[in-house]
mmCIF file of C-alpha atoms in Angstrom:
data_model
loop_
_atom_site.group_PDB
_atom_site.id
_atom_site.type_symbol
_atom_site.label_atom_id
_atom_site.label_comp_id
_atom_site.label_asym_id
_atom_site.label_seq_id
_atom_site.Cartn_x
_atom_site.Cartn_y
_atom_site.Cartn_z
ATOM 1 C CA MET A 9 -15.070 -10.939 -20.838
ATOM 2 C CA LYS A 10 -15.725 -14.180 -19.792
ATOM 3 C CA LEU A 11 -15.491 -14.258 -16.035
ATOM 4 C CA LEU A 12 -14.879 -16.803 -13.750
ATOM 5 C CA VAL A 13 -15.164 -15.553 -9.790
ATOM 6 C CA LEU A 14 -13.583 -18.280 -7.471
ATOM 7 C CA GLY A 15 -16.444 -17.069 -4.532
ATOM 8 C CA GLY A 16 -19.278 -14.831 -5.397
ATOM 9 C CA THR A 17 -21.399 -16.598 -2.691
ATOM 10 C CA GLY A 18 -19.966 -14.377 0.085
ATOM 11 C CA TRP A 19 -20.219 -10.863 1.272
ATOM 12 C CA LEU A 20 -17.155 -9.370 -1.184
ATOM 13 C CA GLY A 21 -16.908 -12.281 -3.700
ATOM 14 C CA GLY A 22 -21.201 -11.308 -4.162
ATOM 15 C CA GLU A 23 -20.411 -7.777 -4.708
ATOM 16 C CA VAL A 24 -17.718 -8.357 -7.285
ATOM 17 C CA ALA A 25 -19.985 -10.810 -9.370
ATOM 18 C CA ALA A 26 -22.875 -8.334 -9.140
ATOM 19 C CA ALA A 27 -20.650 -5.803 -10.591
ATOM 20 C CA ALA A 28 -19.412 -8.140 -12.874
ATOM 21 C CA VAL A 29 -22.685 -9.081 -14.451
ATOM 22 C CA SER A 30 -23.407 -5.353 -13.822
ATOM 23 C CA GLY A 31 -21.036 -4.333 -16.530
ATOM 24 C CA GLY A 32 -22.266 -6.713 -18.913
ATOM 25 C CA HIS A 33 -20.225 -9.692 -18.813
ATOM 26 C CA ASP A 34 -20.844 -13.023 -18.791
ATOM 27 C CA VAL A 35 -19.989 -14.508 -15.088
ATOM 28 C CA THR A 36 -19.129 -17.221 -13.388
ATOM 29 C CA CYS A 37 -19.105 -18.101 -9.673
ATOM 30 C CA VAL A 38 -17.333 -21.280 -7.571
ATOM 31 C CA ALA A 39 -18.388 -21.731 -4.477
ATOM 32 C CA ARG A 40 -19.613 -24.491 -1.928
ATOM 33 C CA GLY A 41 -22.780 -22.114 -1.898
ATOM 34 C CA THR A 42 -25.522 -21.192 -4.308
ATOM 35 C CA ARG A 43 -26.948 -17.798 -3.373
ATOM 36 C CA VAL A 44 -24.978 -16.005 -6.635
ATOM 37 C CA PRO A 45 -26.167 -12.883 -7.999
ATOM 38 C CA ASP A 46 -29.105 -12.712 -10.135
ATOM 39 C CA GLY A 47 -27.088 -12.899 -14.260
ATOM 40 C CA ALA A 48 -24.203 -15.334 -13.254
ATOM 41 C CA ALA A 49 -24.017 -18.826 -13.622
ATOM 42 C CA ASN A 50 -23.233 -21.088 -10.756
ATOM 43 C CA VAL A 51 -20.883 -24.158 -10.474
ATOM 44 C CA SER A 52 -20.752 -25.683 -6.929
ATOM 45 C CA ALA A 53 -17.358 -26.982 -6.409
ATOM 46 C CA ASP A 54 -15.800 -27.686 -2.819
ATOM 47 C CA ARG A 55 -11.940 -26.546 -3.079
ATOM 48 C CA ASP A 56 -10.779 -28.651 -0.743
ATOM 49 C CA GLU A 57 -10.816 -31.751 -3.338
ATOM 50 C CA ASP A 58 -7.930 -31.612 -5.408
ATOM 51 C CA GLY A 59 -10.390 -32.048 -8.393
ATOM 52 C CA ALA A 60 -12.730 -29.147 -7.935
ATOM 53 C CA LEU A 61 -11.620 -26.904 -10.864
ATOM 54 C CA PHE A 62 -11.067 -29.563 -13.013
ATOM 55 C CA PRO A 63 -13.916 -28.997 -15.067
ATOM 56 C CA LEU A 64 -13.487 -25.233 -15.730
ATOM 57 C CA ALA A 65 -10.104 -25.633 -16.892
ATOM 58 C CA THR A 66 -11.790 -27.579 -20.541
ATOM 59 C CA GLU A 67 -12.931 -23.506 -20.960
ATOM 60 C CA ARG A 68 -11.074 -20.347 -21.860
ATOM 61 C CA TRP A 69 -11.447 -17.686 -19.064
ATOM 62 C CA ASP A 70 -10.509 -14.090 -20.118
ATOM 63 C CA ALA A 71 -9.655 -13.493 -16.230
ATOM 64 C CA VAL A 72 -9.755 -15.027 -12.852
ATOM 65 C CA ILE A 73 -11.075 -13.095 -9.365
ATOM 66 C CA ASP A 74 -10.117 -14.984 -6.654
ATOM 67 C CA VAL A 75 -10.648 -14.257 -3.077
ATOM 68 C CA ALA A 76 -9.861 -17.589 -1.754
ATOM 69 C CA ARG A 77 -7.633 -16.921 1.871
ATOM 70 C CA GLU A 78 -6.523 -21.099 1.931
ATOM 71 C CA PRO A 79 -2.768 -21.715 0.349
ATOM 72 C CA GLY A 80 -3.843 -25.000 -1.150
ATOM 73 C CA HIS A 81 -6.978 -23.685 -2.334
ATOM 74 C CA VAL A 82 -5.115 -21.338 -5.147
ATOM 75 C CA ARG A 83 -2.387 -23.275 -5.349
ATOM 76 C CA ARG A 84 -4.223 -25.546 -7.183
ATOM 77 C CA ALA A 85 -6.421 -22.975 -8.811
ATOM 78 C CA VAL A 86 -2.953 -21.453 -10.534
ATOM 79 C CA ARG A 87 -2.130 -25.527 -10.904
ATOM 80 C CA ASP A 88 -5.354 -25.944 -13.168
ATOM 81 C CA LEU A 89 -6.449 -22.644 -14.815
ATOM 82 C CA GLU A 90 -3.173 -20.846 -15.771
ATOM 83 C CA PRO A 91 -3.419 -22.832 -18.952
ATOM 84 C CA VAL A 92 -6.730 -21.662 -20.022
ATOM 85 C CA ALA A 93 -7.240 -17.975 -18.549
ATOM 86 C CA GLY A 94 -6.061 -14.811 -19.710
ATOM 87 C CA HIS A 95 -5.277 -13.133 -16.533
ATOM 88 C CA TYR A 96 -5.798 -13.857 -12.739
ATOM 89 C CA LEU A 97 -6.625 -11.473 -9.948
ATOM 90 C CA PHE A 98 -6.310 -12.146 -6.284
ATOM 91 C CA VAL A 99 -7.913 -10.304 -3.434
ATOM 92 C CA SER A 100 -5.161 -10.280 -1.007
ATOM 93 C CA SER A 101 -5.183 -8.079 2.669
ATOM 94 C CA VAL A 102 -2.950 -5.763 3.976
ATOM 95 C CA SER A 103 -2.752 -8.703 6.780
ATOM 96 C CA VAL A 104 0.147 -9.986 4.607
ATOM 97 C CA TYR A 105 2.582 -6.612 6.297
ATOM 98 C CA SER A 106 4.945 -7.543 8.943
ATOM 99 C CA GLU A 107 4.943 -4.435 10.209
ATOM 100 C CA HIS A 108 2.068 -2.153 11.393
ATOM 101 C CA GLU A 109 3.602 1.215 13.621
ATOM 102 C CA SER A 110 3.608 3.204 10.774
ATOM 103 C CA PRO A 111 0.598 4.756 8.515
ATOM 104 C CA GLY A 112 1.584 5.510 5.046
ATOM 105 C CA ALA A 113 3.321 2.643 4.234
ATOM 106 C CA ASP A 114 3.465 1.049 0.507
ATOM 107 C CA GLU A 115 3.596 -2.182 -1.000
ATOM 108 C CA SER A 116 7.174 -2.402 -1.124
ATOM 109 C CA ALA A 117 7.105 -3.070 2.880
ATOM 110 C CA GLU A 118 7.827 -6.474 4.026
ATOM 111 C CA ARG A 119 5.350 -9.200 4.511
ATOM 112 C CA LEU A 120 4.952 -12.063 6.875
ATOM 113 C CA GLN A 121 6.721 -15.224 6.185
ATOM 114 C CA PRO A 122 4.726 -17.021 3.742
ATOM 115 C CA LEU A 123 2.467 -20.268 5.055
ATOM 116 C CA GLU A 124 4.234 -23.822 3.972
ATOM 117 C CA ALA A 125 0.579 -25.667 5.019
ATOM 118 C CA ASP A 126 -2.049 -25.544 2.617
ATOM 119 C CA THR A 127 -4.604 -24.896 5.136
ATOM 120 C CA MET A 128 -4.673 -22.731 7.835
ATOM 121 C CA SER A 129 -4.460 -23.570 11.908
ATOM 122 C CA GLY A 130 -5.770 -20.778 13.319
ATOM 123 C CA PRO A 131 -6.848 -17.467 13.075
ATOM 124 C CA GLU A 132 -2.901 -15.858 13.453
ATOM 125 C CA ASP A 133 -2.253 -17.859 10.465
ATOM 126 C CA TYR A 134 -4.413 -15.308 7.726
ATOM 127 C CA GLY A 135 -1.277 -12.519 6.960
ATOM 128 C CA PRO A 136 0.935 -15.694 6.174
ATOM 129 C CA ALA A 137 -1.489 -17.918 4.260
ATOM 130 C CA LYS A 138 -2.462 -14.565 2.650
ATOM 131 C CA ALA A 139 1.030 -14.410 1.292
ATOM 132 C CA ALA A 140 1.197 -17.190 0.048
ATOM 133 C CA CYS A 141 -1.535 -17.624 -2.086
ATOM 134 C CA GLU A 142 0.228 -14.095 -3.422
ATOM 135 C CA ASP A 143 3.464 -15.894 -4.294
ATOM 136 C CA ALA A 144 1.378 -19.178 -5.564
ATOM 137 C CA VAL A 145 -0.365 -16.562 -7.857
ATOM 138 C CA LEU A 146 3.285 -14.407 -9.069
ATOM 139 C CA ALA A 147 5.009 -18.020 -9.718
ATOM 140 C CA GLY A 148 2.288 -19.407 -11.904
ATOM 141 C CA PHE A 149 0.885 -16.135 -13.738
ATOM 142 C CA GLY A 150 4.112 -14.307 -13.773
ATOM 143 C CA GLN A 151 4.108 -10.077 -13.526
ATOM 144 C CA ASP A 152 2.501 -9.935 -16.783
ATOM 145 C CA ARG A 153 -0.926 -12.267 -15.849
ATOM 146 C CA SER A 154 -1.527 -11.195 -12.523
ATOM 147 C CA CYS A 155 -2.940 -8.543 -10.279
ATOM 148 C CA ILE A 156 -2.659 -8.779 -6.169
ATOM 149 C CA ILE A 157 -5.072 -6.191 -4.465
ATOM 150 C CA ARG A 158 -4.936 -6.236 -0.980
ATOM 151 C CA PRO A 159 -7.628 -4.182 1.126
ATOM 152 C CA GLY A 160 -7.430 -2.903 4.106
ATOM 153 C CA LEU A 161 -10.825 -2.983 6.814
ATOM 154 C CA ILE A 162 -13.760 -3.460 4.211
ATOM 155 C CA ALA A 163 -17.409 -1.436 5.310
ATOM 156 C CA GLY A 164 -20.407 -0.927 3.905
ATOM 157 C CA PRO A 165 -24.238 -3.300 3.079
ATOM 158 C CA GLY A 166 -23.952 -6.213 4.548
ATOM 159 C CA ASP A 167 -20.647 -6.451 6.816
ATOM 160 C CA PRO A 168 -21.022 -9.680 8.761
ATOM 161 C CA THR A 169 -18.203 -8.632 11.136
ATOM 162 C CA GLY A 170 -20.156 -5.626 12.397
ATOM 163 C CA ARG A 171 -17.071 -3.410 13.185
ATOM 164 C CA THR A 172 -18.053 -0.709 10.686
ATOM 165 C CA ASP A 173 -21.626 -0.799 10.934
ATOM 166 C CA TYR A 174 -21.760 -0.835 15.136
ATOM 167 C CA TRP A 175 -21.041 3.691 15.293
ATOM 168 C CA PRO A 176 -23.635 4.582 13.239
ATOM 169 C CA TRP A 177 -26.281 1.883 14.530
ATOM 170 C CA ARG A 178 -25.098 2.941 18.091
ATOM 171 C CA PHE A 179 -25.409 6.738 17.437
ATOM 172 C CA ALA A 180 -29.264 5.883 16.024
ATOM 173 C CA HIS A 181 -29.818 3.497 19.234
ATOM 174 C CA PRO A 182 -28.092 5.287 22.358
ATOM 175 C CA ALA A 183 -28.158 3.103 25.537
ATOM 176 C CA LYS A 184 -28.570 6.027 27.409
ATOM 177 C CA PRO A 185 -30.386 8.265 25.387
ATOM 178 C CA GLY A 186 -28.408 11.277 24.122
ATOM 179 C CA ILE A 187 -24.931 9.783 24.921
ATOM 180 C CA VAL A 188 -22.154 7.271 23.111
ATOM 181 C CA LEU A 189 -19.502 5.707 25.034
ATOM 182 C CA VAL A 190 -16.597 6.168 22.336
ATOM 183 C CA PRO A 191 -12.968 5.838 23.538
ATOM 184 C CA ASP A 192 -10.659 8.750 23.950
ATOM 185 C CA ALA A 193 -8.380 8.268 21.068
ATOM 186 C CA PRO A 194 -8.664 11.528 19.236
ATOM 187 C CA GLU A 195 -4.980 10.544 17.149
ATOM 188 C CA LEU A 196 -5.753 6.996 16.391
ATOM 189 C CA PRO A 197 -6.051 6.874 12.261
ATOM 190 C CA THR A 198 -9.288 4.740 10.737
ATOM 191 C CA ALA A 199 -9.732 4.146 7.407
ATOM 192 C CA VAL A 200 -12.409 1.612 5.197
ATOM 193 C CA ILE A 201 -13.174 1.207 2.134
ATOM 194 C CA ASP A 202 -16.685 0.881 1.019
ATOM 195 C CA VAL A 203 -17.592 -3.338 -0.661
ATOM 196 C CA ARG A 204 -19.317 -1.443 -3.478
ATOM 197 C CA ASP A 205 -16.277 0.930 -4.382
ATOM 198 C CA LEU A 206 -13.828 -1.937 -3.979
ATOM 199 C CA ALA A 207 -15.596 -4.487 -6.377
ATOM 200 C CA SER A 208 -16.395 -2.081 -8.430
ATOM 201 C CA TRP A 209 -12.607 -1.572 -9.328
ATOM 202 C CA ILE A 210 -11.611 -5.142 -9.286
ATOM 203 C CA VAL A 211 -13.610 -6.162 -11.971
ATOM 204 C CA ASP A 212 -12.389 -2.750 -13.777
ATOM 205 C CA CYS A 213 -8.986 -3.969 -13.058
ATOM 206 C CA ALA A 214 -10.076 -7.587 -14.832
ATOM 207 C CA GLU A 215 -11.284 -5.772 -17.776
ATOM 208 C CA ARG A 216 -8.293 -3.372 -18.119
ATOM 209 C CA ARG A 217 -5.862 -6.875 -17.242
ATOM 210 C CA THR A 218 -4.050 -4.359 -14.874
ATOM 211 C CA ARG A 219 -1.116 -5.505 -13.751
ATOM 212 C CA GLY A 220 0.951 -5.370 -10.452
ATOM 213 C CA ILE A 221 0.376 -5.000 -6.540
ATOM 214 C CA PHE A 222 -1.778 -2.391 -4.892
ATOM 215 C CA ASN A 223 -2.476 -1.690 -1.899
ATOM 216 C CA ALA A 224 -6.818 -0.682 -1.245
ATOM 217 C CA ALA A 225 -7.687 0.808 1.664
ATOM 218 C CA GLY A 226 -10.391 3.846 2.191
ATOM 219 C CA PRO A 227 -8.890 7.389 3.112
ATOM 220 C CA ALA A 228 -7.158 7.758 6.535
ATOM 221 C CA VAL A 229 -9.609 10.103 8.867
ATOM 222 C CA PRO A 230 -8.823 10.218 12.922
ATOM 223 C CA LEU A 231 -11.304 8.056 15.022
ATOM 224 C CA PRO A 232 -13.357 11.310 16.181
ATOM 225 C CA ASP A 233 -14.132 12.544 12.575
ATOM 226 C CA HIS A 234 -15.172 8.942 11.929
ATOM 227 C CA LEU A 235 -17.550 8.901 14.457
ATOM 228 C CA GLU A 236 -19.002 12.203 14.041
ATOM 229 C CA ALA A 237 -19.502 10.713 9.912
ATOM 230 C CA ALA A 238 -21.248 8.119 12.287
ATOM 231 C CA ARG A 239 -23.119 10.210 14.302
ATOM 232 C CA GLU A 240 -24.323 12.455 11.046
ATOM 233 C CA ALA A 241 -25.321 9.317 9.186
ATOM 234 C CA ALA A 242 -27.729 7.877 12.034
ATOM 235 C CA ALA A 243 -28.998 12.055 11.850
ATOM 236 C CA SER A 244 -28.385 11.992 15.928
ATOM 237 C CA ASP A 245 -27.973 14.528 17.924
ATOM 238 C CA ALA A 246 -26.254 12.432 20.719
ATOM 239 C CA THR A 247 -22.981 13.424 22.171
ATOM 240 C CA ALA A 248 -20.069 11.067 22.685
ATOM 241 C CA ALA A 249 -18.531 10.299 25.631
ATOM 242 C CA THR A 250 -15.264 9.691 25.862
ATOM 243 C CA ALA A 251 -12.856 7.110 27.715
ATOM 244 C CA PRO A 252 -9.692 7.007 28.709
ATOM 245 C CA GLU A 253 -7.992 4.196 27.107
ATOM 246 C CA ASP A 254 -6.340 2.575 30.075
ATOM 247 C CA TRP A 255 -9.709 2.795 32.098
ATOM 248 C CA LEU A 256 -11.516 1.036 29.261
ATOM 249 C CA LEU A 257 -9.015 -1.607 29.307
ATOM 250 C CA ALA A 258 -9.489 -1.605 32.973
ATOM 251 C CA ASN A 259 -12.877 -2.354 32.893
ATOM 252 C CA GLY A 260 -12.691 -5.677 30.501
ATOM 253 C CA VAL A 261 -13.863 -3.575 27.053
ATOM 254 C CA GLY A 262 -11.874 -5.407 23.933
ATOM 255 C CA GLN A 263 -10.045 -3.482 21.215
ATOM 256 C CA TRP A 264 -10.800 -3.906 17.767
ATOM 257 C CA ALA A 265 -14.113 -5.906 16.982
ATOM 258 C CA GLY A 266 -15.696 -9.241 18.788
ATOM 259 C CA PRO A 267 -18.220 -9.236 22.042
ATOM 260 C CA ARG A 268 -17.952 -6.176 25.136
ATOM 261 C CA SER A 269 -15.258 -4.398 22.178
ATOM 262 C CA MET A 270 -14.801 -0.814 20.720
ATOM 263 C CA PRO A 271 -14.683 -1.050 17.148
ATOM 264 C CA LEU A 272 -11.976 0.183 15.178
ATOM 265 C CA TRP A 273 -10.151 0.917 18.565
ATOM 266 C CA PHE A 274 -6.173 0.343 19.343
ATOM 267 C CA ALA A 275 -5.109 1.377 22.334
ATOM 268 C CA ASP A 276 -1.235 0.317 20.885
ATOM 269 C CA HIS A 277 -0.095 2.711 19.136
ATOM 270 C CA SER A 278 2.223 0.372 17.781
ATOM 271 C CA MET A 279 -0.706 -0.773 15.758
ATOM 272 C CA TYR A 280 -1.564 2.803 14.262
ATOM 273 C CA GLY A 281 -0.949 1.886 10.943
ATOM 274 C CA THR A 282 -2.299 -1.666 10.090
ATOM 275 C CA ARG A 283 -5.296 -0.181 8.653
ATOM 276 C CA THR A 284 -3.810 2.722 6.783
ATOM 277 C CA PRO A 285 -1.538 2.055 4.223
ATOM 278 C CA SER A 286 -0.449 4.200 1.226
ATOM 279 C CA THR A 287 -2.859 3.349 -1.571
ATOM 280 C CA ALA A 288 -1.492 6.199 -4.414
ATOM 281 C CA ARG A 289 -0.549 2.951 -6.652
ATOM 282 C CA ALA A 290 -4.439 2.169 -6.488
ATOM 283 C CA ARG A 291 -5.995 5.616 -6.781
ATOM 284 C CA ALA A 292 -3.373 6.106 -10.028
ATOM 285 C CA ALA A 293 -4.846 2.854 -11.280
ATOM 286 C CA GLY A 294 -7.972 4.538 -10.643
ATOM 287 C CA LEU A 295 -9.697 3.070 -7.526
ATOM 288 C CA SER A 296 -11.948 5.918 -5.961
ATOM 289 C CA PHE A 297 -13.860 6.475 -3.215
ATOM 290 C CA ARG A 298 -17.738 7.461 -2.295
ATOM 291 C CA PRO A 299 -18.142 9.645 1.093
ATOM 292 C CA LEU A 300 -17.408 7.824 4.535
ATOM 293 C CA VAL A 301 -21.320 9.200 5.462
ATOM 294 C CA GLU A 302 -22.890 7.877 2.519
ATOM 295 C CA THR A 303 -21.054 4.098 3.096
ATOM 296 C CA LEU A 304 -22.156 4.217 6.644
ATOM 297 C CA ARG A 305 -25.563 5.595 6.685
ATOM 298 C CA ASP A 306 -26.345 3.003 3.985
ATOM 299 C CA SER A 307 -24.923 0.057 6.086
ATOM 300 C CA LEU A 308 -26.848 1.151 8.893
ATOM 301 C CA SER A 309 -30.000 1.238 6.250
ATOM 302 C CA TRP A 310 -28.928 -2.291 5.625
ATOM 303 C CA LEU A 311 -28.708 -3.113 9.289
ATOM 304 C CA GLU A 312 -32.017 -2.071 10.102
ATOM 305 C CA GLY A 313 -33.435 -3.418 7.333
ATOM 306 C CA ARG A 314 -32.901 -6.732 8.770
ATOM 307 C CA GLY A 315 -35.566 -5.948 11.227
ATOM 308 C CA ARG A 316 -33.193 -6.420 14.499
ATOM 309 C CA GLY A 317 -31.019 -4.964 16.270
ATOM 310 C CA HIS A 318 -26.584 -4.803 15.865
ATOM 311 C CA ASP A 319 -25.788 -8.522 16.974
ATOM 312 C CA GLY A 320 -22.152 -8.312 15.786
ATOM 313 C CA ALA A 321 -19.145 -6.360 17.301
ATOM 314 C CA GLY A 322 -19.224 -3.815 19.930
ATOM 315 C CA LEU A 323 -21.332 -3.398 23.518
ATOM 316 C CA THR A 324 -24.688 -4.681 24.343
ATOM 317 C CA ASP A 325 -26.672 -1.493 25.875
ATOM 318 C CA ALA A 326 -26.633 -2.880 29.021
ATOM 319 C CA GLU A 327 -22.824 -2.933 28.829
ATOM 320 C CA GLU A 328 -22.860 0.248 27.758
ATOM 321 C CA CYS A 329 -24.705 1.500 30.312
ATOM 322 C CA ASP A 330 -23.079 -0.557 33.376
ATOM 323 C CA LEU A 331 -19.628 1.828 32.304
ATOM 324 C CA LEU A 332 -21.082 4.585 31.648
ATOM 325 C CA ALA A 333 -22.198 4.965 34.751
ATOM 326 C CA LEU A 334 -18.737 3.754 36.312
ATOM 327 C CA LEU A 335 -17.007 6.589 34.317
ATOM 328 C CA ASN A 336 -19.774 9.078 35.427
ATOM 329 C CA GLY A 337 -18.360 7.792 39.004
ATOM 330 C CA SER A 338 -15.125 7.888 38.692
ATOM 331 C CA LYS A 339 -15.522 11.407 37.299
ATOM 332 C CA LEU A 340 -17.421 12.347 40.605
ATOM 333 C CA ALA A 341 -14.724 10.600 42.711
ATOM 334 C CA GLY A 342 -11.882 12.723 41.116
ATOM 335 C CA PRO A 343 -7.867 11.766 41.476
ATOM 336 C CA ALA A 344 -7.553 9.390 44.978
#
């Protein structure tokens, strides 16, 4: 196939382009960056410019794969490429959904109101922006020539957010020997999809001209099981010191991601469905998953290979030691 990847220099886009090259396809990547996978052609373009894709509209493409988040980028791409592309596959997000309380929601769940503007004004616009991108693709290519994939939390080697490699790294490098601080959230569901599994399936969908809308999230497992997989991936004998959720919040520990946080953790039970939608439709269309421990082990190996410690989401060693000391002190003191 002759594939046009709008992106290809970032994390997921790069994996998609690499998988397509590995599959023997003629791959062209379009991005501001220049670090495309070996075997792929590169076209440097700034999609903020109205005519950025004009030169590519003079060729025929079997499929276009787009990982954009700005509605204007997608609206212009659809406008320029619809006459010359056979199929358009857009990588959206489960963030388009307006309700996150119920795990297992399918693709018919209500979406956020699509963003009318061409560009996001802040992170809060991400879900509405992706919804607007979906609408642009469907309006231009119709249901017969389009595929919308809504990934959940993506994991694996190269995670730029630090959310999914923090736990194996922490079990491999406890701040206090033999102990790792974790949230006491036994019912919290987690679900991560390996970037390599997702990228391979995206290319497969392009090859088969798969049509429709699909959630693409990893299998849901409770947080304690996820942490056990992280401990196994790290070949660690450290034990988990569980801290009450209210206690973590009271001591300034953040949720989900970012500095001084507990990655993957939500204290708000109304958010339990955020990353665990139904994937029955995608699995029926061929999506498969490698074991979670393999994803976490490979993530740790990638992180260790960079030659420096974890610098993304989570707690620093000093923060964790301080919190462990506070937690031990509160347990010794007992109830007031």
